[in-house]
CSV table of C-alpha atoms in Angstrom, one decimal:
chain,number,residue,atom,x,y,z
Z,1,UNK,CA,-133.0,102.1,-103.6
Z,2,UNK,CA,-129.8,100.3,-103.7
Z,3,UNK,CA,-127.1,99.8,-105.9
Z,4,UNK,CA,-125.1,97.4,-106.7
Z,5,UNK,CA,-121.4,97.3,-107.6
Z,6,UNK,CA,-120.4,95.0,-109.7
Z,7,UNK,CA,-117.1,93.0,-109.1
Z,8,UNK,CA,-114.1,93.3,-111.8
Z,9,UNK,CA,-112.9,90.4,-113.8
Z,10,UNK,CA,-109.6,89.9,-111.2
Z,11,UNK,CA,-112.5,89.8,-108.3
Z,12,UNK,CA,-113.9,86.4,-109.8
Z,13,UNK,CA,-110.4,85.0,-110.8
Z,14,UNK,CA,-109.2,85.6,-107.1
Z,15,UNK,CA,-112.0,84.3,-105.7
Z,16,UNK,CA,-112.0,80.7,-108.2
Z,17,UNK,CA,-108.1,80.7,-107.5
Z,18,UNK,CA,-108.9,81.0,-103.3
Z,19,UNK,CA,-111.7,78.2,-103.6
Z,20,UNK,CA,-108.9,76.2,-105.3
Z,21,UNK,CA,-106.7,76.9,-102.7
Z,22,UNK,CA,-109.3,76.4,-99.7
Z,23,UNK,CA,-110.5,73.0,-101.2
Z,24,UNK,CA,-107.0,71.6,-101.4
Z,25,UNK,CA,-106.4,73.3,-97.4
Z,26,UNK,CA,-109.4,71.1,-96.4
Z,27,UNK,CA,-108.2,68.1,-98.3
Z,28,UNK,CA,-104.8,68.6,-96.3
Z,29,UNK,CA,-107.1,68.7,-93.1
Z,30,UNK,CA,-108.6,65.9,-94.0
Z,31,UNK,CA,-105.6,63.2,-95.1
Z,32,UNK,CA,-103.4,64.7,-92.1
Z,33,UNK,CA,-106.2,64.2,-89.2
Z,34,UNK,CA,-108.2,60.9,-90.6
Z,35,UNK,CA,-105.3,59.2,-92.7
Z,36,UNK,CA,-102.4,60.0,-91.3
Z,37,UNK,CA,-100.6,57.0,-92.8
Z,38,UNK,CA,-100.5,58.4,-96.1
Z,39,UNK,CA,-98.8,61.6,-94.6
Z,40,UNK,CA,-96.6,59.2,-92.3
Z,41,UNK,CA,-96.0,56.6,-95.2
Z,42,UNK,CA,-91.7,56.6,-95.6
Z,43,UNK,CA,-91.2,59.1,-93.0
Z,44,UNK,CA,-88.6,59.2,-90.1
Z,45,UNK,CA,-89.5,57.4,-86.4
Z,46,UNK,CA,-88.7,61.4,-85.7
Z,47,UNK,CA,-91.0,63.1,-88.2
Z,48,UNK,CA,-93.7,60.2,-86.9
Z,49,UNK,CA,-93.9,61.1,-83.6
Z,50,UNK,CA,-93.8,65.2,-84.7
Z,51,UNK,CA,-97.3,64.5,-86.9
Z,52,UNK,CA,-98.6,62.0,-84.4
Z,53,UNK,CA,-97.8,64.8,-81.3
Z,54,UNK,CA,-100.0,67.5,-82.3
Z,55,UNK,CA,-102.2,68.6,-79.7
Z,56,UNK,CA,-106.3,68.7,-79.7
Z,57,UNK,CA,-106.5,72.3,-80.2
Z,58,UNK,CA,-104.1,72.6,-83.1
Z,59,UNK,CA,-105.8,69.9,-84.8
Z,60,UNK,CA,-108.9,72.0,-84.1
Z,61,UNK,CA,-107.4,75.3,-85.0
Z,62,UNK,CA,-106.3,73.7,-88.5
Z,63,UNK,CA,-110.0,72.3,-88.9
Z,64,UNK,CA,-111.6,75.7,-88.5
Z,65,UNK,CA,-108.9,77.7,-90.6
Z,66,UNK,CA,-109.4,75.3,-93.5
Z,67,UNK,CA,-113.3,75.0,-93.3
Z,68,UNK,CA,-113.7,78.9,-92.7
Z,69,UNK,CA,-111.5,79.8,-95.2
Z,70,UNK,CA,-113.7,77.4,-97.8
Z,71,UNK,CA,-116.8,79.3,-96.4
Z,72,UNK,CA,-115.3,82.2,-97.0
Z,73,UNK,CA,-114.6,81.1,-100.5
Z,74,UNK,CA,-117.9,80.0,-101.3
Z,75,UNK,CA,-119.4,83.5,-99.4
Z,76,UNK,CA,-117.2,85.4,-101.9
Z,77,UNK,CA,-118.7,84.0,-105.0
Z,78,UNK,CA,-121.9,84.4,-103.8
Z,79,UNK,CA,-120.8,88.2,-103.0
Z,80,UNK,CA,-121.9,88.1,-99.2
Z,81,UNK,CA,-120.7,90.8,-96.8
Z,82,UNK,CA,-120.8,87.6,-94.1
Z,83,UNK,CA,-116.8,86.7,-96.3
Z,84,UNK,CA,-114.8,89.3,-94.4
Z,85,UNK,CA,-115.8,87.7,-91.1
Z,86,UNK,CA,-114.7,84.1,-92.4
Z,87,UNK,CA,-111.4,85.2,-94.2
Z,88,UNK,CA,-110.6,86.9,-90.5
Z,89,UNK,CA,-111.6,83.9,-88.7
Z,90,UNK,CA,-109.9,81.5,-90.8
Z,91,UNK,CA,-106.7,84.2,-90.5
Z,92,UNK,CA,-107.0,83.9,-86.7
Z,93,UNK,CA,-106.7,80.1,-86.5
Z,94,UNK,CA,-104.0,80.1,-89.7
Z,95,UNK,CA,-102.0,82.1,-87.5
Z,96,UNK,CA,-102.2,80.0,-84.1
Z,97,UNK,CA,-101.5,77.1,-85.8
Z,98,UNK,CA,-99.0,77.8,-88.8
Z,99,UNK,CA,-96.9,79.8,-85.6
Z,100,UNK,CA,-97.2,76.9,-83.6
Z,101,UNK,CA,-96.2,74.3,-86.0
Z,102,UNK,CA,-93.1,77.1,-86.6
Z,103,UNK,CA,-91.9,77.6,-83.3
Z,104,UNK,CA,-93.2,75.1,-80.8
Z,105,UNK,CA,-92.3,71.9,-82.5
Z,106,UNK,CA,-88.9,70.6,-83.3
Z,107,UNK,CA,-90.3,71.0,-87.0
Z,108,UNK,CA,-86.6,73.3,-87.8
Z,109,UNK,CA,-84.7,70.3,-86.3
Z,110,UNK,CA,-86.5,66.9,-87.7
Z,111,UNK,CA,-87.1,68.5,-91.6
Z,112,UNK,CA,-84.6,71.5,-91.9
Z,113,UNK,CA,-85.7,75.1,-92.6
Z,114,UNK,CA,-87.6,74.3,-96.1
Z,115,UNK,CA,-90.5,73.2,-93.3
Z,116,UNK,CA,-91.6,76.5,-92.8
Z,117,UNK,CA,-91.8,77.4,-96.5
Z,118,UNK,CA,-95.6,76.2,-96.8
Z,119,UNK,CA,-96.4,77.8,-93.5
Z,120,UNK,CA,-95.2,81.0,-94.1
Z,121,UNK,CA,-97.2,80.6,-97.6
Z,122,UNK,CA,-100.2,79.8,-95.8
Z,123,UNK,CA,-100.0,82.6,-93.3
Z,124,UNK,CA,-99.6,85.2,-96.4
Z,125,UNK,CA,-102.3,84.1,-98.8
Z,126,UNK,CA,-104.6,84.2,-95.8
Z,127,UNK,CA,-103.5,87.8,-95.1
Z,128,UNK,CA,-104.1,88.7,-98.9
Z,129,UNK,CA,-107.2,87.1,-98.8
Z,130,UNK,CA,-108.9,88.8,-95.7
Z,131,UNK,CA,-107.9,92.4,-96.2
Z,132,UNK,CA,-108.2,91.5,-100.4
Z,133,UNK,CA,-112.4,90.8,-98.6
Z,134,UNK,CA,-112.4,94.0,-96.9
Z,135,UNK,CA,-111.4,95.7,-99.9
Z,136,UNK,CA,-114.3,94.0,-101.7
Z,137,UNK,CA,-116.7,95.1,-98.9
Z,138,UNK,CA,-115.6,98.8,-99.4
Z,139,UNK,CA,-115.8,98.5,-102.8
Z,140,UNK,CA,-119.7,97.1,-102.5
Z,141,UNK,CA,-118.7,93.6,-104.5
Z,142,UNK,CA,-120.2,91.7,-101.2
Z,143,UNK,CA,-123.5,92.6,-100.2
């Protein structure tokens, strides 16, 4: 016999608010890998060639931290154990590539120090978000 726990009201409004957030992550994926002009559109011969520089594997890493963290999303509202993983995957690659952007580019030089704001925004949801998962876990919300 099992039982099941069910999630509080905050659970389902954190988990609508992180889909929210994950969709418009994967939109940001998709405009600043396949339309890059839009993102470059008015921008410096400076901040051009910082977007247009990216390596392979941080376009990758940014791919799989947006995708995962939608899984993950989508995982939660279903209430599947299978969330915590995704949330600490998509944390994984948040952080290579959100510390990356910060302090291997010339990102502090080209934009000025408000560059990192997002980043740093990014970095802490997706820490909220996976340990808010494990919580959830313990809790028996995901099954």
């Amino acid at each position: 016999m099992t039982t099941t726990t069910k999630p509080n009201t905050a659970f389902w409004i954190i988990a609508v608010l992180a889909l929210l957030w994950n969709i418009m992550g994967v939109i940001q994926f998709v405009v600043s890998t396949f339309m890059l002009e839009m993102v470059t559109e008015g921008a410096s011969a400076e901040e051009m060639e910082l977007y247009t520089s990216m390596p392979a594997w941080y376009t990758a890493a940014f791919g799989i931290a947006t995708i995962t963290g939608l899984l993950a999303c989508i995982t939660m509202l279903m209430r599947k154990k299978i969330t915590v993983s995704l949330f600490g995957l998509s944390l994984i690659t948040v952080l290579i590539a959100q510390i990356y952007w910060i302090f291997a580019t010339d990102v502090m030089d080209i934009i000025g120090p408000t560059a990192i704001i997002m980043p740093l925004v990014v970095i802490a949801i997706s820490i909220f978000l996976y340990y808010y998962s494990k919580g959830a876990k313990q809790r028996g919300w995901l099954n």
